[in-house]
Short mmCIF file of C-alpha atoms in Angstrom, two decimals:
data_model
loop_
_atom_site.label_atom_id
_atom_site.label_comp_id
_atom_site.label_asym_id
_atom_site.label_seq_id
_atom_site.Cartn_x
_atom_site.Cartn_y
_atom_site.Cartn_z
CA UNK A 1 50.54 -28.85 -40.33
CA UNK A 2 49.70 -31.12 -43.31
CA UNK A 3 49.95 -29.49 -46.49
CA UNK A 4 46.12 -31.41 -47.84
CA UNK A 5 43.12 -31.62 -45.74
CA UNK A 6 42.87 -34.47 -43.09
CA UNK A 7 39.70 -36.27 -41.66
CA UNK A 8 39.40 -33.39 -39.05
CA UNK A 9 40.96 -30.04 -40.04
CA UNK A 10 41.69 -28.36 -43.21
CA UNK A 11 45.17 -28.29 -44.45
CA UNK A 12 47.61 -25.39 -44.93
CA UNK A 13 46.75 -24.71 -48.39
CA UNK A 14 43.17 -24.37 -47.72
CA UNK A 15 43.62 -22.18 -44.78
CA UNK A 16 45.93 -20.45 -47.15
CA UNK A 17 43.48 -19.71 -49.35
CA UNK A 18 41.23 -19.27 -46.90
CA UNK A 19 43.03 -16.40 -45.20
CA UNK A 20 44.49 -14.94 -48.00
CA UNK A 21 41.39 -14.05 -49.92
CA UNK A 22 40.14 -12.69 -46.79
CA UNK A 23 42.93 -10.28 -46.10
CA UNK A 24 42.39 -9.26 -49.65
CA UNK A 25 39.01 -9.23 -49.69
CA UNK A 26 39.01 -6.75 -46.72
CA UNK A 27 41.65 -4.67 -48.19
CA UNK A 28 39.93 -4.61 -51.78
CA UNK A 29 36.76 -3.49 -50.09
CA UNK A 30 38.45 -0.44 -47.97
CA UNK A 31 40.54 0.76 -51.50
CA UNK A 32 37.59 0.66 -53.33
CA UNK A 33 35.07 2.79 -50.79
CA UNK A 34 38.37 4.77 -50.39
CA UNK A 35 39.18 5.13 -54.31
CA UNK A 36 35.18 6.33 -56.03
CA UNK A 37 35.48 8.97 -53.52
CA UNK A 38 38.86 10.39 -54.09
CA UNK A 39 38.95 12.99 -57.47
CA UNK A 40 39.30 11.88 -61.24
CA UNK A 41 42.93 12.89 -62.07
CA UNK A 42 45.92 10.99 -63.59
CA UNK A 43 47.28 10.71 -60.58
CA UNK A 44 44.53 8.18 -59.02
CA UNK A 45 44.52 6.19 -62.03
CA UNK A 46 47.36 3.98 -60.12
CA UNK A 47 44.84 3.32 -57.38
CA UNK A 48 42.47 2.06 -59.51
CA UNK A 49 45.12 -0.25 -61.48
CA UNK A 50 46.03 -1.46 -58.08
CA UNK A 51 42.31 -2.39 -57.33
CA UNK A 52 42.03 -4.06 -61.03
CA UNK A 53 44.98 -6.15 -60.21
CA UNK A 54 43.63 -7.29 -56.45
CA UNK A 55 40.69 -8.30 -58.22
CA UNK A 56 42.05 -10.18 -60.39
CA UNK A 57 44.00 -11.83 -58.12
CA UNK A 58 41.48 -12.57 -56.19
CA UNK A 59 39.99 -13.95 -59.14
CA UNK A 60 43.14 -16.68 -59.75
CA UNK A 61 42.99 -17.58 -56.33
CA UNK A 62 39.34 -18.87 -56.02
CA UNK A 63 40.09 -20.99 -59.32
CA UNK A 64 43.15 -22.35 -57.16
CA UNK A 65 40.90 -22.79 -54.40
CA UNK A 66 38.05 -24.23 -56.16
CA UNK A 67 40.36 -26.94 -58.04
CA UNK A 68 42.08 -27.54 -54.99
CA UNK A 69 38.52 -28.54 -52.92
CA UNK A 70 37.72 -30.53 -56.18
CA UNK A 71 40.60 -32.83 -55.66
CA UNK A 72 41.24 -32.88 -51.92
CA UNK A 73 38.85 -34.87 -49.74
CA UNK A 74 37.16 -32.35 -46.89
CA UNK A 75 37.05 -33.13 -43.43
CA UNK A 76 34.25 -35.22 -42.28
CA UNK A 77 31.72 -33.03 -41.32
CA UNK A 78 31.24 -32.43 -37.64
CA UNK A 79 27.65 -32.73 -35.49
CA UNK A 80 25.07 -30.88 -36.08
CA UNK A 81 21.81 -30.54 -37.59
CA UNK A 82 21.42 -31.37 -40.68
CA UNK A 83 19.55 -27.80 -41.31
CA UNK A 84 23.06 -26.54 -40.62
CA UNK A 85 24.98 -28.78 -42.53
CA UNK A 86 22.41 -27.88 -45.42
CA UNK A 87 22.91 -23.87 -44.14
CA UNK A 88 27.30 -24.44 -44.36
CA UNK A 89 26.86 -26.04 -47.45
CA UNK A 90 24.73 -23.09 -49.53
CA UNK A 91 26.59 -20.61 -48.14
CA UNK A 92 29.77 -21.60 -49.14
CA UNK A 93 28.74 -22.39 -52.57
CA UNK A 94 27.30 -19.04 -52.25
CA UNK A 95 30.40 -17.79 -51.55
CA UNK A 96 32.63 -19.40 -54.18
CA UNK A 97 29.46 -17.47 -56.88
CA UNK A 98 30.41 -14.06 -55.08
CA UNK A 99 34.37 -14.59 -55.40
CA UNK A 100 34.58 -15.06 -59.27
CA UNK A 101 30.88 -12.90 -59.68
CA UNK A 102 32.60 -9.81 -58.76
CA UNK A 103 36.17 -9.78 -60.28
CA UNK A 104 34.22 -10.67 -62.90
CA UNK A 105 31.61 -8.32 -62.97
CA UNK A 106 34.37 -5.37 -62.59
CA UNK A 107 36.77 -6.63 -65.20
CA UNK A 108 33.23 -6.44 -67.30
CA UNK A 109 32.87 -2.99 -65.88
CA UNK A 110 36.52 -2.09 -67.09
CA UNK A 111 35.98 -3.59 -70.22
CA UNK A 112 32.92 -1.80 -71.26
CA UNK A 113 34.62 1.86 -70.16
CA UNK A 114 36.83 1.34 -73.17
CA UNK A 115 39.73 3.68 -71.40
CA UNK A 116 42.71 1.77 -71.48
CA UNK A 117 44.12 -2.10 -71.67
CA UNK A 118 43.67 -3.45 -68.26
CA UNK A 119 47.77 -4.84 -67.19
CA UNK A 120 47.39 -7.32 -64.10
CA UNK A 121 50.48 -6.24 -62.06
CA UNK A 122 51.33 -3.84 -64.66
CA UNK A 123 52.79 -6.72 -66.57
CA UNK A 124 50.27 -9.28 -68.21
CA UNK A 125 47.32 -7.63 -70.42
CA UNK A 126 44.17 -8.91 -69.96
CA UNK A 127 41.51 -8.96 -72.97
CA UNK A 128 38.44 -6.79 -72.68
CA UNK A 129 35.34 -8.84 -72.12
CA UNK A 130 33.56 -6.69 -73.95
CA UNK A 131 34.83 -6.65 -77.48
CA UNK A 132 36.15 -2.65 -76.98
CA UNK A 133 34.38 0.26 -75.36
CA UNK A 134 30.47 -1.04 -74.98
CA UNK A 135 29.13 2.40 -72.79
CA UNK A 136 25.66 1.08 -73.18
CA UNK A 137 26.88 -1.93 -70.82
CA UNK A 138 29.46 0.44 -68.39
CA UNK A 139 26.62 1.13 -65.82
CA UNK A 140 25.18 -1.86 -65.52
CA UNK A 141 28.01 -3.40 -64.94
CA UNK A 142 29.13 -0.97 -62.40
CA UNK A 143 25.98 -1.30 -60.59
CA UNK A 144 26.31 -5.08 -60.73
CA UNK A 145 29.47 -4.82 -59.38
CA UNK A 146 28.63 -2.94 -56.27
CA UNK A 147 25.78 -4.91 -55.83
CA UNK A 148 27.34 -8.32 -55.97
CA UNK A 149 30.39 -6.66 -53.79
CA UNK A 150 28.22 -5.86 -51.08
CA UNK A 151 26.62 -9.24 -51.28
CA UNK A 152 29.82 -10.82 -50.42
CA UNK A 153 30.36 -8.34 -47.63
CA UNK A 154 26.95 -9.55 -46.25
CA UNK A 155 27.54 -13.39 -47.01
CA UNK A 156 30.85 -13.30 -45.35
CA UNK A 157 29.96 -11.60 -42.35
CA UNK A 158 26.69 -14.59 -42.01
CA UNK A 159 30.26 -16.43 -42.54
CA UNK A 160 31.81 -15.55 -40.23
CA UNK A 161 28.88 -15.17 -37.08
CA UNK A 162 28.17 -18.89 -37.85
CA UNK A 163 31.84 -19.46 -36.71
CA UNK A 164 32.12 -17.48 -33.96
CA UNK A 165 28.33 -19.04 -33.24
CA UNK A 166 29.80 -22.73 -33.35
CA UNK A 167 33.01 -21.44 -31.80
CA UNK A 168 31.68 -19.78 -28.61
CA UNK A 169 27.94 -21.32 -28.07
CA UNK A 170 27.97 -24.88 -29.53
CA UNK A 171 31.99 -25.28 -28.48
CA UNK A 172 33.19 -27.38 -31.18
CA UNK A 173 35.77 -27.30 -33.47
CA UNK A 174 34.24 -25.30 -36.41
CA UNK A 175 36.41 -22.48 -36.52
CA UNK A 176 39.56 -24.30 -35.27
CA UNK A 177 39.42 -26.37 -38.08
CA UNK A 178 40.32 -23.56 -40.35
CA UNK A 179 42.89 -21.83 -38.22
CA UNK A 180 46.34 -22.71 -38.16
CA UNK A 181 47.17 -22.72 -34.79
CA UNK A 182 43.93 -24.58 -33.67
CA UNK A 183 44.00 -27.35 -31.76
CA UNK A 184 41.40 -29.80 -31.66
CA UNK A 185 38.77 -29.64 -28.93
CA UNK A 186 38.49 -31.15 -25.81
CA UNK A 187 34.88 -30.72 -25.42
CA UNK A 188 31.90 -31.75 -27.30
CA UNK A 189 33.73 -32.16 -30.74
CA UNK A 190 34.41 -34.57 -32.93
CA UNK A 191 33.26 -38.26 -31.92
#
């Protein structure tokens, strides 16, 4: 598979990316239900490093995403109506908001609890966002965070349905374009 994006598929770094942020998205979401219930001791602390540094990760990989869909060409856009073209369109760009909105929102949230430098990996520090301890700003920011979390959950899923939508009831070659193993189709596809 081509390494850049070709008239009719995405390439392997795209699907990359693609996949990637997924898998971590899905495992960021499950530590952090799993982490605000479990009990304030020193001991969890490592849990919730490990969920700074997905973030953030997550985080560095949109940019790397983003820059790489700035300077690759996408594939031409298959048929359809142009309300879903215009639908595809907003929601990804919806999408891209929600994947830097909420690392950023909870590296705002650790920066205004004033606890403790935030290490990605354990290794590189990361400045507070917020100047030092701001408590004033902690619970908005938490809340924001949730809420814009949950936003993504609910975008992605839409994301996903409209996939499995073009995939099983229109039969063309939406999804296959971003898997690796897809193939193009032989039905009512691309002209």
């Amino acid at each position: 598979m081509p390494i850049r994006n070709e008239s009719d598929r995405w390439g392997a770094v795209p699907q990359l990316f693609h996949w990637l942020i997924v898998l971590l998205i899905l495992g960021q979401g499950a530590l952090g239900l799993v982490m605000v219930e479990l009990p304030k001791r020193p001991s969890v602390f490592a849990i919730y490093n490990l969920h700074k540094s997905i973030g953030l990760t997550i985080l560095a990989l949109a940019v790397l995403r983003l820059l790489w869909r700035v300077f690759d060409r996408r594939p031409k856009p298959l048929p359809m109506p142009r309300w879903q073209h215009l639908g595809a369109e907003i929601m990804h760009w919806a999408l891209y908001v929600l994947l830097f909105a909420v690392p950023l929102s909870g590296w705002l949230f650790d920066s205004a609890t004033g606890l403790r430098p935030l290490f990605w990996w354990g290794v590189l520090r990361m400045p507070s966002l917020t100047g030092g301890a701001a408590p004033h700003l902690r619970d908005l920011f938490e809340e924001l965070h949730e809420m814009l979390f949950w936003a993504l959950i609910a975008l992605a899923v839409l994301h996903a349905a409209a996939a499995i939508k073009h995939h099983v009831i229109d039969r063309d070659d939406t999804l296959r374009r971003m898997l690796p193993w897809g193939r193009r189709a032989s039905r009512k596809s691309n002209p």
